[in-house]
PDB file of C-alpha atoms in Angstrom:
ATOM      1  CA  MET A   1       0.030  -0.150  -0.141  1.00  0.00           C
ATOM      2  CA  VAL A   2       1.597   3.530  -1.228  1.00  0.00           C
ATOM      3  CA  GLN A   3       1.948   5.937   1.548  1.00  0.00           C
ATOM      4  CA  PRO A   4      -0.092   9.053   1.604  1.00  0.00           C
ATOM      5  CA  SER A   5       2.425  12.503   1.004  1.00  0.00           C
ATOM      6  CA  PRO A   6       2.359  14.567   4.308  1.00  0.00           C
ATOM      7  CA  ALA A   7       0.437  16.990   2.283  1.00  0.00           C
ATOM      8  CA  GLU A   8      -2.042  13.930   2.110  1.00  0.00           C
ATOM      9  CA  GLN A   9      -2.138  13.092   5.804  1.00  0.00           C
ATOM     10  CA  PRO A  10      -5.562  13.404   7.632  1.00  0.00           C
ATOM     11  CA  GLY A  11      -5.332  16.231   9.869  1.00  0.00           C
ATOM     12  CA  PRO A  12      -7.076  16.296  13.497  1.00  0.00           C
ATOM     13  CA  ALA A  13     -10.681  15.254  13.955  1.00  0.00           C
ATOM     14  CA  GLY A  14     -13.178  18.187  13.499  1.00  0.00           C
ATOM     15  CA  PRO A  15     -16.359  19.675  12.535  1.00  0.00           C
ATOM     16  CA  PRO A  16     -17.130  18.961   8.614  1.00  0.00           C
ATOM     17  CA  LEU A  17     -16.105  21.822   6.690  1.00  0.00           C
ATOM     18  CA  PRO A  18     -19.026  22.893   4.360  1.00  0.00           C
ATOM     19  CA  ALA A  19     -16.669  23.985   1.442  1.00  0.00           C
ATOM     20  CA  ALA A  20     -14.870  20.838   1.100  1.00  0.00           C
ATOM     21  CA  GLY A  21     -16.336  19.735  -2.059  1.00  0.00           C
ATOM     22  CA  GLY A  22     -15.699  23.145  -3.392  1.00  0.00           C
ATOM     23  CA  GLY A  23     -12.183  22.682  -2.564  1.00  0.00           C
ATOM     24  CA  ARG A  24     -11.831  19.377  -4.350  1.00  0.00           C
ATOM     25  CA  ARG A  25     -13.562  20.943  -7.452  1.00  0.00           C
ATOM     26  CA  ARG A  26     -11.085  23.866  -7.065  1.00  0.00           C
ATOM     27  CA  ALA A  27      -7.990  21.398  -6.466  1.00  0.00           C
ATOM     28  CA  ARG A  28      -8.771  19.305  -9.636  1.00  0.00           C
ATOM     29  CA  LYS A  29      -9.236  22.454 -11.939  1.00  0.00           C
ATOM     30  CA  GLU A  30      -6.038  24.016 -10.624  1.00  0.00           C
ATOM     31  CA  ALA A  31      -4.654  20.284 -11.236  1.00  0.00           C
ATOM     32  CA  GLY A  32      -6.030  20.277 -15.015  1.00  0.00           C
ATOM     33  CA  ARG A  33      -4.403  23.844 -15.713  1.00  0.00           C
ATOM     34  CA  ARG A  34      -1.152  21.881 -14.999  1.00  0.00           C
ATOM     35  CA  GLY A  35      -1.557  19.210 -17.140  1.00  0.00           C
ATOM     36  CA  THR A  36      -2.401  16.503 -14.734  1.00  0.00           C
ATOM     37  CA  VAL A  37      -5.318  14.829 -13.481  1.00  0.00           C
ATOM     38  CA  GLN A  38      -5.074  13.352  -9.722  1.00  0.00           C
ATOM     39  CA  ARG A  39      -7.316  10.508  -8.962  1.00  0.00           C
ATOM     40  CA  ARG A  40      -6.700   8.629  -5.573  1.00  0.00           C
ATOM     41  CA  GLY A  41      -3.310  10.035  -5.030  1.00  0.00           C
ATOM     42  CA  THR A  42      -1.942   8.984  -8.401  1.00  0.00           C
ATOM     43  CA  VAL A  43      -1.236  11.024 -11.391  1.00  0.00           C
ATOM     44  CA  GLN A  44      -2.773   9.154 -14.551  1.00  0.00           C
ATOM     45  CA  ARG A  45      -1.492  11.467 -17.615  1.00  0.00           C
ATOM     46  CA  ARG A  46       1.703   9.299 -19.127  1.00  0.00           C
ATOM     47  CA  GLY A  47       4.818  11.338 -19.566  1.00  0.00           C
ATOM     48  CA  THR A  48       3.933  13.754 -16.998  1.00  0.00           C
ATOM     49  CA  VAL A  49       6.991  15.462 -14.719  1.00  0.00           C
ATOM     50  CA  GLN A  50       5.735  16.190 -11.232  1.00  0.00           C
ATOM     51  CA  ARG A  51       7.366  19.222  -9.534  1.00  0.00           C
ATOM     52  CA  ARG A  52       9.313  17.254  -7.301  1.00  0.00           C
ATOM     53  CA  GLY A  53      10.879  15.618 -10.209  1.00  0.00           C
ATOM     54  CA  THR A  54       9.237  11.763 -10.064  1.00  0.00           C
ATOM     55  CA  VAL A  55       7.847  11.083 -13.434  1.00  0.00           C
ATOM     56  CA  GLN A  56       4.441   9.166 -13.569  1.00  0.00           C
ATOM     57  CA  ARG A  57       3.237   7.001 -16.417  1.00  0.00           C
ATOM     58  CA  ARG A  58      -0.168   5.493 -17.080  1.00  0.00           C
ATOM     59  CA  GLY A  59      -1.503   6.001 -13.848  1.00  0.00           C
ATOM     60  CA  THR A  60       1.262   4.386 -11.860  1.00  0.00           C
ATOM     61  CA  VAL A  61       1.564   5.625  -8.338  1.00  0.00           C
ATOM     62  CA  GLN A  62       4.099   8.357  -7.430  1.00  0.00           C
ATOM     63  CA  ARG A  63       7.672   7.367  -7.052  1.00  0.00           C
ATOM     64  CA  ARG A  64       9.630   8.805  -3.876  1.00  0.00           C
ATOM     65  CA  GLY A  65      12.936   8.874  -2.364  1.00  0.00           C
ATOM     66  CA  THR A  66      16.245   7.359  -4.437  1.00  0.00           C
ATOM     67  CA  ALA A  67      13.635   6.938  -7.912  1.00  0.00           C
ATOM     68  CA  ALA A  68      13.014  10.811  -7.635  1.00  0.00           C
ATOM     69  CA  TRP A  69      16.587  11.704  -7.422  1.00  0.00           C
ATOM     70  CA  PRO A  70      17.848  10.876 -11.263  1.00  0.00           C
ATOM     71  CA  ALA A  71      14.524  12.685 -12.646  1.00  0.00           C
ATOM     72  CA  ARG A  72      15.687  15.843 -10.922  1.00  0.00           C
ATOM     73  CA  HIS A  73      19.404  15.404 -11.780  1.00  0.00           C
ATOM     74  CA  ARG A  74      19.385  13.844 -15.453  1.00  0.00           C
ATOM     75  CA  LEU A  75      22.510  16.351 -16.737  1.00  0.00           C
ATOM     76  CA  ALA A  76      24.350  15.625 -13.475  1.00  0.00           C
ATOM     77  CA  LEU A  77      24.117  11.986 -13.297  1.00  0.00           C
ATOM     78  CA  PHE A  78      24.503  11.649 -17.584  1.00  0.00           C
ATOM     79  CA  PHE A  79      27.828  13.586 -17.489  1.00  0.00           C
ATOM     80  CA  ALA A  80      29.287  11.775 -14.219  1.00  0.00           C
ATOM     81  CA  LEU A  81      28.050   8.248 -15.976  1.00  0.00           C
ATOM     82  CA  ALA A  82      29.722   9.492 -19.199  1.00  0.00           C
ATOM     83  CA  PHE A  83      32.804  10.331 -17.811  1.00  0.00           C
ATOM     84  CA  ALA A  84      33.195   7.639 -15.680  1.00  0.00           C
ATOM     85  CA  ILE A  85      32.707   4.918 -18.013  1.00  0.00           C
ATOM     86  CA  SER A  86      34.615   6.566 -20.876  1.00  0.00           C
ATOM     87  CA  TRP A  87      37.767   6.753 -18.416  1.00  0.00           C
ATOM     88  CA  LEU A  88      37.732   3.595 -17.316  1.00  0.00           C
ATOM     89  CA  ALA A  89      40.126   2.649 -19.757  1.00  0.00           C
ATOM     90  CA  TRP A  90      42.669   5.334 -19.232  1.00  0.00           C
ATOM     91  CA  PRO A  91      44.690   3.689 -16.602  1.00  0.00           C
ATOM     92  CA  LEU A  92      45.471   0.363 -18.846  1.00  0.00           C
ATOM     93  CA  THR A  93      47.611   2.777 -21.098  1.00  0.00           C
ATOM     94  CA  LEU A  94      50.298   2.901 -18.546  1.00  0.00           C
ATOM     95  CA  LEU A  95      50.610  -0.466 -19.191  1.00  0.00           C
ATOM     96  CA  ASN A  96      50.215  -0.260 -22.871  1.00  0.00           C
ATOM     97  CA  PRO A  97      50.929   3.260 -23.997  1.00  0.00           C
ATOM     98  CA  ASP A  98      49.216   2.049 -27.543  1.00  0.00           C
ATOM     99  CA  SER A  99      45.932   1.180 -26.168  1.00  0.00           C
ATOM    100  CA  SER A 100      43.302   3.714 -26.391  1.00  0.00           C
ATOM    101  CA  PRO A 101      42.585   5.648 -23.167  1.00  0.00           C
ATOM    102  CA  LEU A 102      38.830   6.531 -24.049  1.00  0.00           C
ATOM    103  CA  ILE A 103      35.926   4.236 -24.355  1.00  0.00           C
ATOM    104  CA  PRO A 104      33.751   5.855 -27.190  1.00  0.00           C
ATOM    105  CA  PHE A 105      30.106   4.096 -26.232  1.00  0.00           C
ATOM    106  CA  GLY A 106      30.359   5.689 -22.608  1.00  0.00           C
ATOM    107  CA  PRO A 107      27.935   8.525 -23.781  1.00  0.00           C
ATOM    108  CA  ALA A 108      25.365   6.756 -25.379  1.00  0.00           C
ATOM    109  CA  VAL A 109      25.580   4.238 -22.132  1.00  0.00           C
ATOM    110  CA  ALA A 110      25.068   7.424 -20.026  1.00  0.00           C
ATOM    111  CA  ALA A 111      22.302   8.550 -21.519  1.00  0.00           C
ATOM    112  CA  VAL A 112      20.329   4.929 -21.975  1.00  0.00           C
ATOM    113  CA  ILE A 113      21.330   4.468 -17.940  1.00  0.00           C
ATOM    114  CA  THR A 114      19.852   7.600 -17.126  1.00  0.00           C
ATOM    115  CA  ALA A 115      16.888   7.877 -19.171  1.00  0.00           C
ATOM    116  CA  VAL A 116      16.054   4.366 -17.523  1.00  0.00           C
ATOM    117  CA  LEU A 117      16.749   5.771 -14.046  1.00  0.00           C
ATOM    118  CA  ALA A 118      15.092   9.060 -14.512  1.00  0.00           C
ATOM    119  CA  GLY A 119      12.130   8.125 -16.950  1.00  0.00           C
ATOM    120  CA  GLY A 120      11.718   4.250 -17.096  1.00  0.00           C
ATOM    121  CA  LYS A 121      11.045   2.551 -20.578  1.00  0.00           C
ATOM    122  CA  ALA A 122       8.993   5.096 -21.872  1.00  0.00           C
ATOM    123  CA  GLU A 123      11.710   7.764 -21.797  1.00  0.00           C
ATOM    124  CA  LEU A 124      14.238   5.039 -22.675  1.00  0.00           C
ATOM    125  CA  MET A 125      12.300   4.448 -25.821  1.00  0.00           C
ATOM    126  CA  GLN A 126      11.778   8.061 -26.316  1.00  0.00           C
ATOM    127  CA  LEU A 127      15.498   8.189 -26.231  1.00  0.00           C
ATOM    128  CA  LEU A 128      16.475   5.538 -28.697  1.00  0.00           C
ATOM    129  CA  ARG A 129      13.444   6.694 -31.062  1.00  0.00           C
ATOM    130  CA  GLN A 130      16.225   9.763 -32.104  1.00  0.00           C
ATOM    131  CA  LEU A 131      18.063   6.994 -33.977  1.00  0.00           C
ATOM    132  CA  THR A 132      15.012   6.665 -36.157  1.00  0.00           C
ATOM    133  CA  ARG A 133      14.948  10.028 -37.547  1.00  0.00           C
ATOM    134  CA  TRP A 134      16.666   9.638 -40.946  1.00  0.00           C
ATOM    135  CA  ARG A 135      13.879  11.029 -42.872  1.00  0.00           C
ATOM    136  CA  VAL A 136      14.817  14.794 -42.896  1.00  0.00           C
ATOM    137  CA  PRO A 137      14.867  17.412 -46.086  1.00  0.00           C
ATOM    138  CA  GLY A 138      18.209  16.264 -47.891  1.00  0.00           C
ATOM    139  CA  ILE A 139      19.859  19.635 -47.572  1.00  0.00           C
ATOM    140  CA  TRP A 140      20.963  18.759 -43.681  1.00  0.00           C
ATOM    141  CA  TYR A 141      23.015  15.665 -45.261  1.00  0.00           C
ATOM    142  CA  VAL A 142      24.317  18.185 -47.765  1.00  0.00           C
ATOM    143  CA  PHE A 143      25.520  20.279 -44.706  1.00  0.00           C
ATOM    144  CA  ALA A 144      26.618  17.417 -42.341  1.00  0.00           C
ATOM    145  CA  ALA A 145      28.656  15.707 -45.115  1.00  0.00           C
ATOM    146  CA  GLY A 146      29.507  18.469 -47.320  1.00  0.00           C
ATOM    147  CA  LEU A 147      30.585  20.849 -44.670  1.00  0.00           C
ATOM    148  CA  PRO A 148      33.345  19.268 -42.447  1.00  0.00           C
ATOM    149  CA  CYS A 149      35.283  18.090 -45.773  1.00  0.00           C
ATOM    150  CA  LEU A 150      35.119  21.611 -46.890  1.00  0.00           C
ATOM    151  CA  LEU A 151      36.599  22.924 -43.802  1.00  0.00           C
ATOM    152  CA  VAL A 152      39.668  20.309 -43.585  1.00  0.00           C
ATOM    153  CA  ALA A 153      40.079  20.855 -47.708  1.00  0.00           C
ATOM    154  CA  VAL A 154      40.111  24.234 -47.503  1.00  0.00           C
ATOM    155  CA  SER A 155      42.274  24.122 -44.022  1.00  0.00           C
ATOM    156  CA  ALA A 156      44.772  22.115 -45.904  1.00  0.00           C
ATOM    157  CA  GLY A 157      44.783  24.538 -49.210  1.00  0.00           C
ATOM    158  CA  LEU A 158      45.418  27.355 -47.047  1.00  0.00           C
ATOM    159  CA  THR A 159      48.232  25.659 -44.911  1.00  0.00           C
ATOM    160  CA  VAL A 160      49.904  24.564 -48.314  1.00  0.00           C
ATOM    161  CA  SER A 161      49.343  28.085 -49.964  1.00  0.00           C
ATOM    162  CA  GLY A 162      51.703  29.340 -46.872  1.00  0.00           C
ATOM    163  CA  GLY A 163      54.184  27.344 -47.551  1.00  0.00           C
ATOM    164  CA  ALA A 164      53.947  23.544 -46.225  1.00  0.00           C
ATOM    165  CA  PRO A 165      54.497  20.753 -48.827  1.00  0.00           C
ATOM    166  CA  ALA A 166      51.386  19.453 -50.175  1.00  0.00           C
ATOM    167  CA  PRO A 167      49.976  16.029 -48.830  1.00  0.00           C
ATOM    168  CA  GLU A 168      50.937  13.164 -50.848  1.00  0.00           C
ATOM    169  CA  LEU A 169      47.408  11.483 -51.472  1.00  0.00           C
ATOM    170  CA  GLY A 170      48.666   9.423 -54.706  1.00  0.00           C
ATOM    171  CA  PRO A 171      46.404   8.942 -57.345  1.00  0.00           C
ATOM    172  CA  ASN A 172      44.221   7.077 -55.191  1.00  0.00           C
ATOM    173  CA  PRO A 173      43.874   7.343 -51.729  1.00  0.00           C
ATOM    174  CA  GLY A 174      42.050   4.472 -51.387  1.00  0.00           C
ATOM    175  CA  TRP A 175      38.202   5.431 -51.523  1.00  0.00           C
ATOM    176  CA  PHE A 176      37.249   1.866 -50.338  1.00  0.00           C
ATOM    177  CA  MET A 177      39.179   2.553 -47.142  1.00  0.00           C
ATOM    178  CA  LEU A 178      37.663   6.099 -47.044  1.00  0.00           C
ATOM    179  CA  LEU A 179      34.176   4.863 -47.079  1.00  0.00           C
ATOM    180  CA  GLY A 180      35.259   2.055 -44.507  1.00  0.00           C
ATOM    181  CA  THR A 181      36.394   4.583 -41.921  1.00  0.00           C
ATOM    182  CA  PHE A 182      33.396   6.468 -42.675  1.00  0.00           C
ATOM    183  CA  ALA A 183      31.147   3.392 -42.109  1.00  0.00           C
ATOM    184  CA  PHE A 184      32.961   2.601 -38.795  1.00  0.00           C
ATOM    185  CA  THR A 185      32.900   6.283 -37.452  1.00  0.00           C
ATOM    186  CA  LEU A 186      29.451   6.633 -38.387  1.00  0.00           C
ATOM    187  CA  VAL A 187      28.699   3.631 -35.587  1.00  0.00           C
ATOM    188  CA  ILE A 188      31.538   3.839 -33.342  1.00  0.00           C
ATOM    189  CA  VAL A 189      31.438   7.505 -33.323  1.00  0.00           C
ATOM    190  CA  GLY A 190      28.201   9.154 -34.407  1.00  0.00           C
ATOM    191  CA  ILE A 191      26.413   6.529 -32.526  1.00  0.00           C
ATOM    192  CA  PHE A 192      28.167   5.861 -29.291  1.00  0.00           C
ATOM    193  CA  GLU A 193      28.780   9.810 -28.911  1.00  0.00           C
ATOM    194  CA  GLU A 194      25.965  11.797 -30.412  1.00  0.00           C
ATOM    195  CA  LEU A 195      23.166   9.970 -29.048  1.00  0.00           C
ATOM    196  CA  GLY A 196      24.628  11.121 -25.910  1.00  0.00           C
ATOM    197  CA  TRP A 197      25.632  14.552 -26.650  1.00  0.00           C
ATOM    198  CA  ARG A 198      23.237  15.460 -29.039  1.00  0.00           C
ATOM    199  CA  GLY A 199      20.520  13.314 -28.416  1.00  0.00           C
ATOM    200  CA  TYR A 200      20.241  13.822 -24.699  1.00  0.00           C
ATOM    201  CA  ALA A 201      22.678  16.508 -23.114  1.00  0.00           C
ATOM    202  CA  LEU A 202      21.724  19.119 -25.854  1.00  0.00           C
ATOM    203  CA  PRO A 203      17.908  19.286 -25.172  1.00  0.00           C
ATOM    204  CA  LEU A 204      18.141  19.201 -21.623  1.00  0.00           C
ATOM    205  CA  LEU A 205      20.647  22.221 -21.427  1.00  0.00           C
ATOM    206  CA  GLN A 206      18.549  24.331 -23.828  1.00  0.00           C
ATOM    207  CA  GLN A 207      15.494  23.960 -21.844  1.00  0.00           C
ATOM    208  CA  ASN A 208      16.636  26.659 -19.203  1.00  0.00           C
ATOM    209  CA  ARG A 209      19.461  28.645 -21.507  1.00  0.00           C
ATOM    210  CA  PRO A 210      20.035  29.734 -24.975  1.00  0.00           C
ATOM    211  CA  ALA A 211      20.782  27.252 -27.269  1.00  0.00           C
ATOM    212  CA  LEU A 212      24.276  29.092 -28.152  1.00  0.00           C
ATOM    213  CA  SER A 213      24.925  29.147 -24.321  1.00  0.00           C
ATOM    214  CA  ALA A 214      23.794  25.480 -24.170  1.00  0.00           C
ATOM    215  CA  ALA A 215      25.974  24.033 -27.053  1.00  0.00           C
ATOM    216  CA  LEU A 216      29.153  26.075 -25.566  1.00  0.00           C
ATOM    217  CA  LEU A 217      28.523  24.711 -22.302  1.00  0.00           C
ATOM    218  CA  LEU A 218      28.072  20.984 -23.749  1.00  0.00           C
ATOM    219  CA  GLY A 219      31.163  21.788 -26.151  1.00  0.00           C
ATOM    220  CA  LEU A 220      33.206  22.259 -22.776  1.00  0.00           C
ATOM    221  CA  ALA A 221      31.896  19.113 -21.198  1.00  0.00           C
ATOM    222  CA  TRP A 222      32.887  17.202 -24.707  1.00  0.00           C
ATOM    223  CA  ALA A 223      36.291  18.725 -24.996  1.00  0.00           C
ATOM    224  CA  GLY A 224      37.001  17.744 -21.175  1.00  0.00           C
ATOM    225  CA  TRP A 225      35.384  14.597 -21.934  1.00  0.00           C
ATOM    226  CA  HIS A 226      38.604  13.873 -24.960  1.00  0.00           C
ATOM    227  CA  LEU A 227      41.452  14.409 -22.012  1.00  0.00           C
ATOM    228  CA  PRO A 228      42.582  11.205 -21.878  1.00  0.00           C
ATOM    229  CA  GLU A 229      43.261  11.089 -25.527  1.00  0.00           C
ATOM    230  CA  LEU A 230      45.078  14.550 -25.023  1.00  0.00           C
ATOM    231  CA  VAL A 231      47.397  13.518 -22.238  1.00  0.00           C
ATOM    232  CA  SER A 232      47.970   9.943 -23.326  1.00  0.00           C
ATOM    233  CA  ASP A 233      48.538  10.635 -26.920  1.00  0.00           C
ATOM    234  CA  PRO A 234      52.498  10.365 -27.516  1.00  0.00           C
ATOM    235  CA  THR A 235      52.243  11.485 -31.029  1.00  0.00           C
ATOM    236  CA  GLY A 236      50.276  14.946 -30.440  1.00  0.00           C
ATOM    237  CA  GLN A 237      47.752  14.363 -32.870  1.00  0.00           C
ATOM    238  CA  ARG A 238      45.423  16.541 -31.156  1.00  0.00           C
ATOM    239  CA  PRO A 239      47.534  20.082 -30.081  1.00  0.00           C
ATOM    240  CA  PRO A 240      44.934  20.982 -27.081  1.00  0.00           C
ATOM    241  CA  LEU A 241      44.455  24.575 -27.691  1.00  0.00           C
ATOM    242  CA  PRO A 242      43.404  24.543 -31.435  1.00  0.00           C
ATOM    243  CA  PHE A 243      41.776  21.251 -30.534  1.00  0.00           C
ATOM    244  CA  LEU A 244      39.498  22.835 -27.769  1.00  0.00           C
ATOM    245  CA  LEU A 245      38.723  25.829 -29.867  1.00  0.00           C
ATOM    246  CA  MET A 246      37.581  23.590 -32.961  1.00  0.00           C
ATOM    247  CA  ILE A 247      35.347  21.473 -30.709  1.00  0.00           C
ATOM    248  CA  LEU A 248      33.534  24.448 -29.187  1.00  0.00           C
ATOM    249  CA  ALA A 249      32.789  25.806 -32.632  1.00  0.00           C
ATOM    250  CA  GLN A 250      31.967  22.121 -33.869  1.00  0.00           C
ATOM    251  CA  SER A 251      29.376  22.112 -30.836  1.00  0.00           C
ATOM    252  CA  VAL A 252      27.635  25.326 -32.330  1.00  0.00           C
ATOM    253  CA  LEU A 253      27.391  23.642 -35.934  1.00  0.00           C
ATOM    254  CA  LEU A 254      26.099  20.256 -34.565  1.00  0.00           C
ATOM    255  CA  ALA A 255      23.612  22.030 -32.167  1.00  0.00           C
ATOM    256  CA  TRP A 256      22.264  24.162 -35.388  1.00  0.00           C
ATOM    257  CA  LEU A 257      22.090  20.993 -37.619  1.00  0.00           C
ATOM    258  CA  TYR A 258      20.532  19.219 -34.460  1.00  0.00           C
ATOM    259  CA  ASN A 259      17.639  21.990 -33.320  1.00  0.00           C
ATOM    260  CA  SER A 260      17.183  22.718 -37.609  1.00  0.00           C
ATOM    261  CA  SER A 261      16.583  18.963 -38.698  1.00  0.00           C
ATOM    262  CA  GLY A 262      15.874  17.448 -35.383  1.00  0.00           C
ATOM    263  CA  SER A 263      17.691  14.503 -36.363  1.00  0.00           C
ATOM    264  CA  VAL A 264      20.848  12.653 -34.362  1.00  0.00           C
ATOM    265  CA  PRO A 265      21.662  10.563 -37.687  1.00  0.00           C
ATOM    266  CA  VAL A 266      22.331  14.163 -39.017  1.00  0.00           C
ATOM    267  CA  CYS A 267      24.978  14.860 -36.759  1.00  0.00           C
ATOM    268  CA  MET A 268      26.390  11.469 -36.562  1.00  0.00           C
ATOM    269  CA  VAL A 269      27.041  11.973 -40.484  1.00  0.00           C
ATOM    270  CA  PHE A 270      28.593  15.335 -39.554  1.00  0.00           C
ATOM    271  CA  HIS A 271      31.038  13.457 -37.183  1.00  0.00           C
ATOM    272  CA  ALA A 272      31.822  10.804 -39.271  1.00  0.00           C
ATOM    273  CA  ALA A 273      32.405  12.852 -42.226  1.00  0.00           C
ATOM    274  CA  PHE A 274      35.114  15.368 -40.442  1.00  0.00           C
ATOM    275  CA  ASN A 275      36.653  12.218 -38.729  1.00  0.00           C
ATOM    276  CA  THR A 276      36.976  10.553 -42.184  1.00  0.00           C
ATOM    277  CA  ALA A 277      38.486  13.576 -44.133  1.00  0.00           C
ATOM    278  CA  GLY A 278      40.758  14.371 -41.001  1.00  0.00           C
ATOM    279  CA  ALA A 279      42.215  10.788 -41.126  1.00  0.00           C
ATOM    280  CA  LEU A 280      42.746  11.235 -44.866  1.00  0.00           C
ATOM    281  CA  VAL A 281      44.589  15.134 -44.745  1.00  0.00           C
ATOM    282  CA  PHE A 282      45.724  14.932 -41.289  1.00  0.00           C
ATOM    283  CA  PRO A 283      48.744  12.278 -41.751  1.00  0.00           C
ATOM    284  CA  SER A 284      49.742  13.370 -45.171  1.00  0.00           C
ATOM    285  CA  MET A 285      50.658  16.661 -43.190  1.00  0.00           C
ATOM    286  CA  PHE A 286      52.019  15.699 -40.189  1.00  0.00           C
ATOM    287  CA  GLY A 287      55.393  17.474 -39.613  1.00  0.00           C
ATOM    288  CA  PRO A 288      56.760  20.991 -38.848  1.00  0.00           C
ATOM    289  CA  ASP A 289      53.489  22.512 -40.613  1.00  0.00           C
ATOM    290  CA  TYR A 290      51.103  20.252 -38.767  1.00  0.00           C
ATOM    291  CA  LEU A 291      50.312  22.576 -35.775  1.00  0.00           C
ATOM    292  CA  THR A 292      49.429  25.445 -38.363  1.00  0.00           C
ATOM    293  CA  LEU A 293      47.173  23.043 -40.345  1.00  0.00           C
ATOM    294  CA  TRP A 294      45.414  22.643 -36.782  1.00  0.00           C
ATOM    295  CA  TRP A 295      44.886  26.330 -35.971  1.00  0.00           C
ATOM    296  CA  THR A 296      43.821  26.411 -39.329  1.00  0.00           C
ATOM    297  CA  VAL A 297      41.157  24.104 -39.196  1.00  0.00           C
ATOM    298  CA  ALA A 298      40.311  25.162 -35.814  1.00  0.00           C
ATOM    299  CA  LEU A 299      39.710  29.110 -36.958  1.00  0.00           C
ATOM    300  CA  LEU A 300      37.733  28.150 -40.298  1.00  0.00           C
ATOM    301  CA  HIS A 301      34.991  25.915 -37.637  1.00  0.00           C
ATOM    302  CA  VAL A 302      35.016  29.003 -35.515  1.00  0.00           C
ATOM    303  CA  LEU A 303      34.548  31.439 -38.857  1.00  0.00           C
ATOM    304  CA  ALA A 304      31.573  28.726 -39.709  1.00  0.00           C
ATOM    305  CA  ALA A 305      29.881  29.015 -36.237  1.00  0.00           C
ATOM    306  CA  LEU A 306      29.989  32.546 -36.639  1.00  0.00           C
ATOM    307  CA  VAL A 307      27.946  32.749 -39.861  1.00  0.00           C
ATOM    308  CA  VAL A 308      25.672  29.933 -38.552  1.00  0.00           C
ATOM    309  CA  ILE A 309      25.190  32.015 -35.389  1.00  0.00           C
ATOM    310  CA  ALA A 310      24.289  35.304 -37.775  1.00  0.00           C
ATOM    311  CA  VAL A 311      22.082  33.435 -39.441  1.00  0.00           C
ATOM    312  CA  ALA A 312      20.334  31.513 -37.317  1.00  0.00           C
ATOM    313  CA  GLY A 313      20.209  33.393 -34.212  1.00  0.00           C
ATOM    314  CA  PRO A 314      22.027  32.723 -30.865  1.00  0.00           C
ATOM    315  CA  LEU A 315      18.443  32.208 -29.304  1.00  0.00           C
ATOM    316  CA  ARG A 316      17.701  28.884 -31.053  1.00  0.00           C
ATOM    317  CA  LEU A 317      20.386  28.470 -33.769  1.00  0.00           C
ATOM    318  CA  ALA A 318      17.474  27.392 -36.050  1.00  0.00           C
ATOM    319  CA  ARG A 319      13.971  28.577 -37.278  1.00  0.00           C
ATOM    320  CA  THR A 320      11.871  26.264 -35.228  1.00  0.00           C
ATOM    321  CA  LEU A 321      12.640  24.477 -32.427  1.00  0.00           C
ATOM    322  CA  ASP A 322      10.833  22.989 -29.494  1.00  0.00           C
ATOM    323  CA  THR A 323      12.223  24.928 -26.703  1.00  0.00           C
ATOM    324  CA  ASP A 324      10.319  22.804 -23.725  1.00  0.00           C
ATOM    325  CA  PRO A 325      10.097  19.152 -25.365  1.00  0.00           C
ATOM    326  CA  PRO A 326       9.254  16.583 -22.157  1.00  0.00           C
ATOM    327  CA  HIS A 327      12.473  15.637 -20.346  1.00  0.00           C
ATOM    328  CA  GLY A 328      14.143  17.381 -22.831  1.00  0.00           C
ATOM    329  CA  ILE A 329      14.180  15.062 -25.608  1.00  0.00           C
ATOM    330  CA  THR A 330      12.803  16.585 -28.615  1.00  0.00           C
TER     331      THR A 330
END
């Protein structure tokens, strides 16, 4: 038997109040204005978020105690789990320096765990449905695939025009290898990262702040998440300062793509396209001009982000956006 809340406990015995019925009617009208229907201590509307952070679905009894904490602290729980899971392998680099210090599926697993703890099966399915939103206008896939490749290609061209030797790609840079890299990155990086960063964290951050602020905050967390790769990488493939600047700008670009298309797969394509283009160009220019290449990539990303902010606006980073989606998931 569910114990009533303190507000529902019977008070001291006394004479009946003639306005009790009217009070109940006023309470029900007030509950109706809040979007809930109260019946015998339960909340019947599915997907309703209570003021105390509990989630009520299909007439189930209000959850209290430890079950209510994840619903009130979704973002804190998500980021803590994303970092903890992803950094589990970092100590192993002390034994094997060539091993990867970062587990890529941490953000996706963190989002799944947080959704289950905070909202149960309904919120989990709502999260996973983000991966099925492929059917969006084709222009967003053009931006997602073309923009990162263009930024990398122009960066390489500008670096070469500044005196760096041209990258030796050869007559055939291995198109099958590039397609395989793109497909691999689309799954390992695209799904495992973007489902968590853009599919779960970004809408939550945007509930109480402008889209630009949310994108920059997420960019800082995203950059910090890469810390094991920055610290434990003996080759210096990611110079920290231009890498941080590029990540912040990319976070703005990805927020714009997500808010405009409503599609996590579009963000996955952008992420995979940039990593594939980088895998083709960056190693071929490794040398004295490598840092110049990175700074050029970072500054071009910033320029692209500034154009997006000017066109789409810092408040929404899109022309249309649901600013109050349930549980922060659009």
